[in-house]
Coordinates of C-alpha atoms and ligand atoms in Angstrom, one line a residue:
M152 CA 4.5 19.6 -22.8
D153 CA 3.6 16.5 -24.8
K154 CA -0.1 15.8 -25.3
T155 CA -1.8 12.9 -23.5
L156 CA -3.5 10.5 -25.9
G157 CA -5.6 8.5 -23.4
V158 CA -5.5 4.9 -22.1
V159 CA -7.6 3.6 -25.1
T160 CA -4.5 4.3 -27.2
C161 CA -2.5 1.7 -25.1
A162 CA -5.2 -0.8 -24.4
S163 CA -5.6 -2.8 -27.7
S164 CA -5.1 -6.5 -27.3
L165 CA -2.2 -6.3 -29.8
C166 CA -0.5 -3.6 -27.7
H167 CA -0.7 -3.6 -23.9
G168 CA -4.2 -5.2 -23.5
S169 CA -3.4 -8.8 -24.0
I170 CA -5.1 -11.1 -21.4
A171 CA -2.0 -13.2 -20.8
P172 CA 1.7 -12.2 -21.0
W173 CA 3.2 -12.7 -24.5
N174 CA 6.1 -15.1 -24.7
G175 CA 8.1 -13.8 -27.7
S176 CA 7.8 -10.1 -26.7
L177 CA 10.2 -7.8 -24.8
V178 CA 7.4 -6.5 -22.5
S179 CA 4.5 -8.6 -21.2
Q180 CA 1.8 -6.8 -23.2
N181 CA -0.8 -7.5 -20.5
E182 CA 0.0 -4.2 -18.6
Y183 CA -3.4 -2.7 -19.3
V184 CA -5.1 -5.8 -17.9
V185 CA -2.9 -5.8 -14.8
W186 CA -3.6 -2.1 -14.3
S187 CA -7.3 -2.2 -14.9
R188 CA -7.9 -5.3 -12.7
L189 CA -5.4 -5.1 -9.9
D190 CA -3.9 -1.6 -9.7
K191 CA -5.7 0.8 -7.4
H192 CA -4.7 3.7 -9.7
A193 CA -7.3 2.5 -12.1
R194 CA -10.0 3.3 -9.5
A195 CA -8.5 6.4 -8.1
Y196 CA -11.0 8.6 -9.9
K197 CA -14.0 6.5 -9.0
L198 CA -13.1 7.0 -5.3
L199 CA -14.0 10.6 -5.7
L200 CA -17.6 9.6 -6.3
N201 CA -18.0 7.6 -3.1
E202 CA -19.6 8.6 0.2
Q203 CA -16.2 9.2 1.9
S204 CA -15.2 11.7 -0.8
K205 CA -18.6 13.4 -0.7
R206 CA -18.2 13.9 3.1
I207 CA -14.7 15.2 2.7
A208 CA -15.8 17.7 0.0
A209 CA -18.8 18.8 2.1
K210 CA -16.8 19.3 5.3
L211 CA -14.2 21.3 3.4
G212 CA -16.9 23.4 1.8
L213 CA -15.6 22.8 -1.7
A214 CA -17.4 24.8 -4.4
A215 CA -17.8 21.7 -6.6
P216 CA -18.1 18.0 -5.8
A217 CA -14.8 16.1 -5.3
H218 CA -14.7 14.6 -8.8
E219 CA -14.9 18.1 -10.3
S220 CA -12.5 19.7 -7.9
K221 CA -8.9 20.3 -9.1
V222 CA -7.6 19.8 -5.5
C223 CA -8.7 16.2 -5.7
L224 CA -8.4 15.5 -9.4
D225 CA -4.7 16.5 -9.5
C226 CA -3.8 13.2 -7.6
H227 CA -6.8 11.0 -8.2
A228 CA -6.7 11.2 -12.0
H229 CA -4.4 12.2 -14.8
N230 CA -5.2 15.9 -15.1
P231 CA -2.8 17.1 -17.8
L232 CA -2.9 20.6 -19.2
Q233 CA -3.2 19.3 -22.8
S234 CA -4.9 16.1 -24.0
K235 CA -6.6 14.6 -27.0
T236 CA -10.3 14.0 -26.9
E237 CA -9.8 10.2 -26.3
H238 CA -8.3 11.1 -22.9
H239 CA -10.9 10.7 -20.1
I240 CA -10.2 12.0 -16.7
S241 CA -12.4 9.3 -15.3
D242 CA -9.8 6.7 -16.3
G243 CA -8.0 7.6 -13.1
V244 CA -4.2 7.5 -12.7
A245 CA -3.6 6.0 -16.2
C246 CA -0.6 5.0 -18.2
E247 CA 0.5 8.5 -19.3
A248 CA 0.3 9.9 -15.7
C249 CA 3.5 7.8 -15.1
H250 CA 4.9 7.2 -18.6
G251 CA 4.5 10.7 -19.9
G252 CA 2.2 12.2 -22.6
A253 CA 2.6 9.8 -25.6
E254 CA 2.2 12.3 -28.4
R255 CA 5.7 12.0 -29.7
W256 CA 6.7 8.5 -28.6
I257 CA 3.6 6.5 -29.5
G258 CA 4.6 6.1 -33.1
T259 CA 8.2 5.2 -32.6
H260 CA 8.2 3.2 -29.4
T261 CA 7.4 -0.1 -31.2
E262 CA 9.5 0.4 -34.3
A263 CA 12.3 -2.1 -35.0
G264 CA 15.7 -0.9 -33.8
N265 CA 14.1 1.6 -31.4
S266 CA 15.8 2.0 -28.0
H267 CA 14.8 3.1 -24.5
A268 CA 17.0 6.1 -24.9
K269 CA 15.1 7.2 -28.0
N270 CA 11.8 6.8 -26.2
L271 CA 13.1 9.1 -23.4
A272 CA 14.2 11.6 -26.0
N273 CA 10.7 11.5 -27.4
G274 CA 9.2 12.4 -24.1
M275 CA 8.6 9.1 -22.3
Y276 CA 9.2 9.6 -18.6
P277 CA 12.2 7.8 -17.1
S278 CA 10.2 5.8 -14.6
D279 CA 12.9 3.1 -14.6
Q280 CA 15.4 5.5 -13.0
P281 CA 15.2 5.7 -9.1
L282 CA 15.5 9.4 -8.8
A283 CA 12.9 10.2 -11.5
R284 CA 10.6 7.5 -10.1
A285 CA 10.8 8.9 -6.6
Q286 CA 9.9 12.3 -7.8
L287 CA 7.0 10.9 -9.8
C288 CA 5.4 8.8 -7.1
L289 CA 6.1 11.2 -4.3
S290 CA 4.4 14.0 -6.2
C291 CA 1.1 12.3 -5.3
H292 CA 2.0 10.1 -2.4
F293 CA 3.6 12.9 -0.4
G294 CA 2.5 15.9 -2.5
D295 CA 4.5 18.8 -3.7
T296 CA 4.1 22.6 -3.8
E297 CA 1.3 22.3 -6.4
K298 CA -0.8 19.4 -5.0
Y299 CA -1.0 18.4 -1.4
V300 CA -3.2 16.6 1.2
T301 CA -3.5 19.3 3.8
H302 CA -4.2 18.8 7.5
R303 CA -7.6 20.3 6.7
M304 CA -8.3 17.6 4.2
M305 CA -7.2 14.9 6.7
A306 CA -9.4 16.4 9.4
A307 CA -12.2 16.2 6.9
G308 CA -11.6 12.5 6.5
H309 CA -8.8 12.0 4.0
P310 CA -6.5 9.1 5.1
R311 CA -3.0 9.9 6.3
L312 CA -0.4 9.2 3.5
S313 CA 2.3 6.7 4.0
F314 CA 4.8 5.7 1.3
E315 CA 8.0 3.8 0.7
L316 CA 9.2 3.7 -3.0
N317 CA 10.4 0.2 -3.2
T318 CA 7.6 -1.4 -1.2
F319 CA 5.0 0.5 -3.1
T320 CA 6.6 -0.4 -6.5
S321 CA 5.9 -4.1 -5.8
L322 CA 2.5 -3.4 -4.1
Q323 CA 1.2 -1.5 -7.2
P324 CA 1.4 -4.4 -8.4
A325 CA 4.4 -4.3 -10.8
H326 CA 3.2 -4.7 -14.5
F327 CA 6.8 -5.2 -15.6
K328 CA 9.2 -8.1 -15.2
V329 CA 12.9 -7.5 -14.4
D330 CA 14.3 -10.3 -16.7
T331 CA 17.4 -10.4 -18.9
D332 CA 16.1 -8.3 -21.6
Y333 CA 14.8 -5.7 -19.1
V334 CA 18.3 -5.4 -17.7
Q335 CA 19.7 -5.1 -21.2
R336 CA 17.4 -2.3 -22.1
K337 CA 17.3 -0.4 -18.8
G338 CA 20.0 -1.6 -16.5
T339 CA 20.0 -3.6 -13.3
V340 CA 17.4 -3.0 -10.6
D341 CA 18.5 -2.6 -7.0
G342 CA 15.7 -2.4 -4.5
V343 CA 17.8 -1.0 -1.7
K344 CA 19.0 1.8 -4.0
I345 CA 15.3 2.5 -4.8
W346 CA 14.5 2.6 -1.1
S347 CA 17.4 4.9 -0.2
V348 CA 16.8 7.4 -3.1
G349 CA 13.1 7.4 -2.2
Q350 CA 14.0 8.4 1.4
A351 CA 16.3 11.2 0.3
V352 CA 13.8 12.6 -2.1
A353 CA 11.1 12.4 0.6
V354 CA 13.2 14.5 2.9
A355 CA 13.9 17.1 0.2
T356 CA 10.2 17.2 -0.7
Q357 CA 9.2 17.7 2.9
L358 CA 11.6 20.6 3.3
S359 CA 10.5 22.3 0.0
I360 CA 6.9 22.3 1.4
L361 CA 8.0 23.5 4.8
M362 CA 9.9 26.4 3.1
D363 CA 7.1 27.3 0.7
P364 CA 5.3 30.4 2.0
K365 CA 2.0 29.3 0.4
R366 CA 2.0 25.6 1.1
G367 CA 4.0 25.5 4.3
R368 CA 1.7 27.7 6.3
D369 CA -2.0 27.7 7.1
G370 CA -3.1 30.8 8.9
A371 CA -1.3 31.3 12.2
F372 CA 0.3 27.9 12.0
P373 CA 2.6 25.9 9.8
E374 CA 1.0 23.1 7.7
L375 CA 0.5 20.5 10.4
T376 CA 0.9 17.4 8.2
L377 CA 4.6 18.1 8.1
F378 CA 4.8 17.3 11.8
D379 CA 4.3 14.1 13.6
C380 CA 0.6 13.4 13.9
H381 CA 1.0 11.7 17.3
A382 CA 2.8 14.7 18.7
C383 CA -0.6 16.4 19.0
H384 CA -3.1 13.5 18.8
H385 CA -2.8 11.8 22.1
P386 CA -4.5 12.2 25.5
M387 CA -2.9 14.7 27.9
A388 CA -2.8 12.2 30.7
D389 CA -0.4 10.2 28.6
T390 CA 2.9 11.9 29.3
R391 CA 5.0 9.8 27.0
W392 CA 7.7 12.3 26.0
T393 CA 11.2 10.8 26.2
P394 CA 14.4 12.1 24.7
R395 CA 15.1 11.1 21.2
T396 CA 18.4 9.2 21.0
T397 CA 19.5 8.9 17.4
L398 CA 19.1 12.5 16.3
G399 CA 19.4 14.2 19.6
S400 CA 16.9 15.3 22.2
N401 CA 17.6 19.0 22.0
Q402 CA 14.0 20.1 21.5
G403 CA 12.6 19.1 24.9
P404 CA 9.1 18.2 25.9
G405 CA 6.0 20.1 24.8
L406 CA 7.0 21.0 21.3
V407 CA 5.5 19.8 18.0
R408 CA 8.0 17.4 16.4
L409 CA 8.6 17.4 12.7
N410 CA 7.6 14.1 11.1
D411 CA 11.2 12.9 10.9
S412 CA 10.6 9.3 9.7
S413 CA 12.3 9.8 6.4
I414 CA 15.0 11.9 8.0
L415 CA 15.8 9.0 10.4
M416 CA 16.1 6.7 7.4
L417 CA 18.3 9.0 5.5
Y418 CA 20.5 9.5 8.5
L419 CA 20.9 5.8 8.9
I420 CA 21.7 5.4 5.2
L421 CA 24.3 8.1 5.3
R422 CA 26.0 6.6 8.4
Q423 CA 26.7 3.5 6.3
T424 CA 27.5 5.1 3.0
E425 CA 29.1 8.5 3.8
P426 CA 30.0 8.9 7.5
A427 CA 31.3 12.4 7.0
S428 CA 28.1 13.6 5.4
A429 CA 26.1 11.9 8.1
E430 CA 27.7 14.1 10.7
N431 CA 26.8 17.3 8.7
F432 CA 23.3 16.0 8.2
K433 CA 22.9 15.4 11.9
L434 CA 24.0 18.9 12.7
A435 CA 21.6 20.4 10.1
V436 CA 18.7 18.3 11.5
S437 CA 19.5 19.5 15.0
Q438 CA 19.6 23.1 13.8
L439 CA 16.2 22.8 12.1
N440 CA 14.8 21.3 15.3
Q441 CA 16.2 24.2 17.3
A442 CA 14.7 26.7 14.8
I443 CA 11.3 25.0 15.0
A444 CA 11.6 25.5 18.8
G445 CA 12.3 29.2 18.2
R446 CA 16.0 29.2 18.5
G447 CA 17.3 30.0 15.0
D448 CA 16.4 30.7 11.4
M449 CA 14.0 28.2 10.1
A450 CA 14.2 29.1 6.4
A451 CA 18.0 28.9 6.5
S452 CA 18.3 25.6 8.3
A453 CA 15.6 24.0 6.2
A454 CA 17.4 25.2 3.1
T455 CA 20.7 23.7 4.3
L456 CA 19.1 20.3 5.1
K457 CA 17.3 20.3 1.7
I458 CA 20.5 20.8 -0.2
Q459 CA 22.1 17.9 1.7
A460 CA 19.1 15.6 1.0
Q461 CA 19.2 16.5 -2.7
A462 CA 22.9 15.8 -2.9
A463 CA 22.3 12.4 -1.1
A464 CA 19.6 11.6 -3.6
Q465 CA 22.0 12.3 -6.5
K466 CA 24.8 10.2 -5.0
L467 CA 22.6 7.3 -4.0
S468 CA 21.0 7.1 -7.4
Q469 CA 24.5 6.9 -9.0
S470 CA 26.1 4.3 -6.8
G471 CA 24.7 1.2 -5.1
M472 CA 25.7 -0.1 -1.7
T473 CA 28.5 -2.6 -1.1
D474 CA 27.7 -5.9 0.6
A475 CA 29.2 -4.6 3.8
Q476 CA 27.2 -1.4 3.7
L477 CA 24.0 -3.3 3.0
A478 CA 24.6 -5.6 6.0
G479 CA 25.4 -2.5 8.1
V480 CA 22.1 -0.9 7.1
A481 CA 20.2 -4.0 8.0
L482 CA 21.7 -4.2 11.4
L483 CA 21.3 -0.4 12.0
L484 CA 17.6 -0.6 11.2
V485 CA 17.2 -3.0 14.1
D486 CA 19.7 -1.5 16.5
D487 CA 18.5 2.1 16.1
G488 CA 15.1 0.7 17.1
L489 CA 16.5 -1.1 20.1
N490 CA 18.2 2.1 21.1
G491 CA 14.8 3.9 21.1
S492 CA 14.8 5.6 17.7
Y493 CA 11.3 4.4 16.7
S494 CA 9.4 5.8 19.6
D495 CA 7.0 7.4 17.0
Y496 CA 4.6 5.4 14.9
A497 CA 5.8 7.0 11.6
G498 CA 9.4 6.0 12.3
A499 CA 8.5 2.4 13.2
E500 CA 6.4 2.2 10.0
Q501 CA 9.3 3.5 7.8
A502 CA 11.8 1.1 9.5
T503 CA 9.5 -1.8 8.9
M504 CA 9.1 -1.1 5.2
A505 CA 12.8 -0.5 4.9
L506 CA 13.6 -3.9 6.6
G507 CA 11.2 -5.5 4.1
S508 CA 13.2 -4.0 1.2
V509 CA 16.6 -4.9 2.6
V510 CA 15.7 -8.4 3.7
S511 CA 14.3 -9.2 0.2
L512 CA 17.6 -8.2 -1.3
L513 CA 19.6 -10.2 1.2
N514 CA 17.3 -13.1 0.4
Q515 CA 17.9 -12.7 -3.4
Q516 CA 21.6 -12.8 -2.6
G517 CA 21.2 -16.0 -0.6
K518 CA 22.3 -14.5 2.6
L519 CA 19.5 -15.4 4.9
K520 CA 19.5 -18.6 6.9
S521 CA 15.8 -18.9 6.7
A522 CA 13.7 -16.6 4.6
A523 CA 10.5 -18.1 6.1
E524 CA 11.6 -17.3 9.7
M525 CA 12.6 -13.8 8.7
N526 CA 9.2 -13.3 7.0
R527 CA 7.5 -14.3 10.2
G528 CA 9.6 -11.7 12.0
L529 CA 8.6 -9.0 9.5
A530 CA 4.9 -10.1 9.8
S531 CA 5.1 -9.6 13.6
L532 CA 6.5 -6.1 13.1
R533 CA 3.7 -5.3 10.7
A534 CA 1.1 -6.7 13.1
S535 CA 2.2 -4.1 15.7
L536 CA 1.6 -1.3 13.2
V537 CA -2.0 -2.2 12.3
N538 CA -3.5 0.6 14.4
D539 CA -1.4 3.8 14.7
E540 CA -3.4 4.9 17.7
K541 CA -2.7 1.8 19.6
F542 CA 1.0 1.6 18.7
K543 CA 3.2 0.6 21.6
P544 CA 6.9 1.4 21.1
S545 CA 8.0 -1.1 23.8
E546 CA 6.1 -4.0 22.1
F547 CA 7.6 -3.0 18.7
Q548 CA 11.1 -3.1 20.3
L549 CA 10.5 -6.6 21.7
R550 CA 9.6 -7.8 18.2
L551 CA 12.6 -6.1 16.7
R552 CA 14.8 -7.8 19.3
A553 CA 13.4 -11.2 18.3
I554 CA 14.5 -10.8 14.7
R555 CA 18.0 -9.6 15.4
P556 CA 19.7 -13.0 15.8
Q557 CA 18.2 -14.1 12.5
L558 CA 19.6 -11.1 10.7
V559 CA 23.0 -11.4 12.4
S560 CA 23.5 -15.1 11.6
G561 CA 22.5 -14.5 8.0
I562 CA 24.8 -11.6 7.2
T563 CA 27.8 -12.5 9.2
K564 CA 28.3 -15.6 7.0
Q565 CA 29.9 -13.5 4.3
N566 CA 30.8 -10.1 5.6
A567 CA 30.6 -9.2 9.2
P568 CA 30.0 -5.5 9.6
K569 CA 31.3 -3.9 12.8
E570 CA 29.0 -5.0 15.7
Q571 CA 26.9 -2.0 16.6
G572 CA 26.5 -1.2 20.3
R573 CA 23.8 -3.5 21.3
P574 CA 21.6 -2.4 24.2
Ligands
HEC145 C1 -1.3 14.9 -3.1 C2 -2.2 14.0 -3.7 C3 -3.7 13.8 -3.2 C4 -4.6 14.8 -3.1 C5 -4.5 16.3 -3.4 C6 -5.9 14.1 -2.7 N1 -5.6 12.8 -2.5 FE1 -6.9 11.4 -1.9 N2 -5.4 10.0 -1.8 C7 -4.2 10.2 -2.3 C8 -3.4 9.0 -2.1 C9 -2.0 8.7 -2.5 C10 -4.3 8.0 -1.5 C11 -4.0 6.6 -1.2 C12 -3.4 6.5 0.2 C13 -2.8 5.1 0.4 O1 -3.6 4.2 0.4 O2 -1.6 5.0 0.6 C14 -5.6 8.7 -1.3 C15 -6.7 8.2 -0.7 C16 -7.9 8.7 -0.7 C17 -9.1 8.1 -0.2 C18 -9.2 6.8 0.5 C19 -9.1 5.7 -0.5 C20 -9.3 4.3 0.2 O3 -9.0 3.4 -0.5 O4 -9.7 4.2 1.3 C21 -10.2 9.0 -0.5 C22 -11.7 8.8 -0.2 C23 -9.6 10.2 -1.1 N3 -8.3 10.0 -1.2 C24 -10.3 11.3 -1.5 C25 -9.8 12.5 -1.8 C26 -10.5 13.7 -2.0 C27 -12.0 13.9 -1.9 C28 -9.6 14.7 -2.3 C29 -9.8 16.2 -2.6 C30 -10.4 16.9 -1.4 C31 -8.3 14.1 -2.3 N4 -8.4 12.8 -2.0 C32 -7.1 14.7 -2.6 C33 -3.6 11.3 -2.8 C34 -4.3 12.6 -2.8
HEC146 C1 1.6 4.7 -11.1 C2 2.5 4.7 -12.2 C3 2.3 3.8 -13.4 C4 1.2 3.7 -14.2 C5 -0.2 4.3 -13.9 C6 1.5 2.8 -15.3 N1 2.8 2.4 -15.2 FE1 3.8 1.2 -16.5 N2 5.5 1.3 -15.3 C7 5.6 2.0 -14.1 C8 6.9 1.7 -13.5 C9 7.4 2.3 -12.2 C10 7.5 0.8 -14.4 C11 8.9 0.2 -14.2 C12 10.0 1.1 -14.5 C13 10.2 1.2 -16.0 O1 10.6 0.2 -16.7 O2 10.0 2.3 -16.5 C14 6.6 0.6 -15.5 C15 6.9 -0.2 -16.6 C16 6.1 -0.4 -17.7 C17 6.5 -1.0 -18.9 C18 7.9 -1.5 -19.3 C19 8.1 -3.0 -19.1 C20 9.5 -3.4 -19.6 O3 9.8 -4.6 -19.6 O4 10.3 -2.5 -20.0 C21 5.4 -1.0 -19.8 C22 5.3 -1.6 -21.2 C23 4.4 -0.3 -19.1 N3 4.8 0.1 -17.8 C24 3.1 -0.1 -19.6 C25 2.1 0.6 -19.0 C26 0.7 0.7 -19.5 C27 0.3 0.2 -20.8 C28 0.0 1.4 -18.5 C29 -1.4 1.7 -18.5 C30 -2.4 0.6 -18.8 C31 0.9 1.7 -17.4 N4 2.2 1.2 -17.7 C32 0.6 2.4 -16.3 C33 4.6 2.9 -13.6 C34 3.3 3.0 -14.1
HEC147 C1 -1.1 11.2 -10.3 C2 -1.0 10.8 -8.9 C3 -0.3 9.5 -8.6 C4 1.0 9.1 -9.0 C5 1.9 9.8 -10.0 C6 1.3 7.8 -8.3 N1 0.2 7.4 -7.6 FE1 0.0 5.7 -6.5 N2 -1.9 6.3 -5.9 C7 -2.5 7.5 -6.2 C8 -3.8 7.5 -5.6 C9 -4.8 8.6 -5.7 C10 -4.0 6.2 -5.0 C11 -5.2 5.8 -4.2 C12 -6.0 4.9 -5.0 C13 -7.0 4.0 -4.2 O1 -6.8 3.9 -3.0 O2 -7.9 3.5 -4.9 C14 -2.7 5.5 -5.2 C15 -2.5 4.2 -4.7 C16 -1.3 3.5 -4.8 C17 -1.1 2.2 -4.2 C18 -2.0 1.4 -3.4 C19 -1.9 1.8 -2.0 C20 -2.7 1.0 -1.0 O3 -3.0 1.5 0.1 O4 -3.2 -0.1 -1.4 C21 0.2 1.9 -4.5 C22 1.0 0.7 -4.1 C23 0.8 3.0 -5.3 N3 -0.2 4.0 -5.4 C24 2.1 3.1 -5.8 C25 2.6 4.1 -6.6 C26 3.9 4.1 -7.2 C27 5.0 3.0 -7.0 C28 4.0 5.2 -8.0 C29 5.1 5.7 -8.8 C30 5.6 4.7 -9.8 C31 2.7 5.9 -7.8 N4 1.9 5.2 -7.0 C32 2.4 7.1 -8.5 C33 -1.9 8.5 -7.0 C34 -0.7 8.4 -7.6
HEC148 C1 0.4 20.7 15.8 C2 -0.6 19.7 16.2 C3 -1.2 18.8 15.2 C4 -0.5 17.9 14.4 C5 1.0 17.7 14.2 C6 -1.5 17.2 13.7 N1 -2.7 17.6 14.1 FE1 -4.5 16.8 13.5 N2 -5.5 18.2 14.6 C7 -4.9 19.1 15.4 C8 -5.9 20.1 15.8 C9 -5.7 21.3 16.7 C10 -7.1 19.6 15.3 C11 -8.5 20.2 15.5 C12 -9.2 19.7 16.7 C13 -10.6 20.2 16.8 O1 -11.2 20.7 15.9 O2 -11.1 20.0 17.9 C14 -6.9 18.4 14.5 C15 -7.8 17.6 13.9 C16 -7.5 16.5 13.2 C17 -8.5 15.5 12.8 C18 -10.0 15.6 12.9 C19 -10.4 15.1 14.3 C20 -11.8 15.5 14.6 O3 -12.1 15.3 15.8 O4 -12.6 15.9 13.7 C21 -7.8 14.5 12.2 C22 -8.4 13.3 11.5 C23 -6.4 14.8 12.2 N3 -6.3 16.0 12.9 C24 -5.4 14.0 11.7 C25 -4.1 14.4 11.7 C26 -3.0 13.6 11.0 C27 -3.3 12.4 10.2 C28 -1.9 14.2 11.3 C29 -0.5 13.9 10.8 C30 -0.3 13.8 9.4 C31 -2.2 15.4 12.2 N4 -3.5 15.4 12.4 C32 -1.2 16.2 12.7 C33 -3.6 19.2 15.7 C34 -2.6 18.5 15.0

């Protein structure tokens, strides 16, 4: 494991701490300034000192305050096993949390004739590669078998986590610019690939945690955050159960549903990119749902689904989508919703972030009739997601229906995918 040197090592004004981007340089060199002023990762540690964190720590009965507790520091700071004295945990999620301990690459990464491949060989993390980036970000934004926001933490006041790799890469905000030299050094960047790999890795991660005997269970129950929050958290008078259309309704009413928002997305992606795998995937999801309902072996069906998700992540990270597949994905995102797939908040939320990523790529390719009109449509979808407890599936559907003609007229110009059954 390479040692972490600390953010001061990166922050000099001649290195990454320039106030304005440099013109003649390959990278902007103002990354530190962007990070420290605009990026929430820079204040992730400081959050642990606020009232909300104090309340969480007290309700959980932690032995130490939040900012001294490993369960919080593992995500809210860079908490490496080995570091130099210049590294301060109070810097939050700093450069080397994502780019890897700089012990071996710090000296060489600025030498003339150096290459990205050499940096990686010296221990720099491949954050440019979709698969590696998905694993990196999801380790904190979803959790893994080492660090996790448990249902107990959420009940003590920790916010629910929500994540989509491509959307969050631009929200961070990005401190890198995909220009000609970036593409020369690191290859092209495809937002829809980043989205789809992110979904596949999220499914595999969810299943790893479900299968982990320590992490996946809490006393008599499974870890509840793996399930759909709104399966439990709604008033009893509100008998809203309806059969799920896209991935089958085999579970029946009264059972806790898995949070299947990323599963829904991956199923949609597979239907466009690998129809044969999609059928296997659907079968495996159905078997897992049956097992959760007490009809089958949960460990075995989770393992099968996890292998499929990992294989999909590999494949999707190697090949991009054709124009026709992309157009198909865009339409399916809407049509699945019109067919009742996003009756849960978490599904509607993932579909909206996905549409954002897909629409932005279609727009870059000049395939939207009116980007402004499409953005208004997306804004109206986001508006119906502001409060998860007041989410109305029927209203979300109406808003989806309103953007469909826009999408269809945009993408049929160049490559009409098969019209999907429109309700
Ligand atoms: C698995 C990683 C992980 C762990 C463990 C974790 N957090 Fe978080 N926490 C996050 C992420 C990611 C967010 C940001 C959520 C978002 O905005 O999408 C967050 C958000 C928060 C927020 C709200 C921030 C805001 O802007 O409103 C507080 C407060 C917080 N965490 C405190 C804690 C405390 C206290 C602990 C330890 C008991 C803890 N967290 C453990 C990942 C984690
Ligand atoms: C939360 C994760 C994260 C943190 C923290 C972070 N970065 Fe990055 N950084 C990325 C990602 C993702 C990219 C884009 C993919 C890539 O090129 O590796 C990137 C790209 C870069 C690039 C490459 C730009 C190019 O044109 O090739 C530089 C330089 C950089 N970061 C410097 C920094 C510095 C300096 C810090 C700390 C002040 C920092 N980063 C903190 C995630 C992070
Ligand atoms: C070491 C853990 C860690 C890693 C790795 C990490 N994050 Fe975060 N991220 C956090 C925490 C903790 C917060 C909450 C900070 C806050 O709210 O102030 C956060 C906040 C964010 C936010 C702000 C969310 C909001 O609600 O405004 C974005 C966007 C984000 N992260 C994107 C990413 C991306 C993209 C990656 C991968 C390149 C990444 N993060 C990797 C821990 C991490
Ligand atoms: C299997 C059912 C189930 C699922 C799924 C579930 N919860 Fe809970 N939740 C509970 C129960 C039971 C309690 C404890 C209620 C009590 O103490 O009265 C609880 C308590 C809470 C509380 C504290 C409420 C209070 O009154 O103090 C919050 C917040 C919470 N859950 C959030 C979530 C979130 C966010 C999710 C999804 C990520 C989720 N829950 C998923 C059953 C569930």
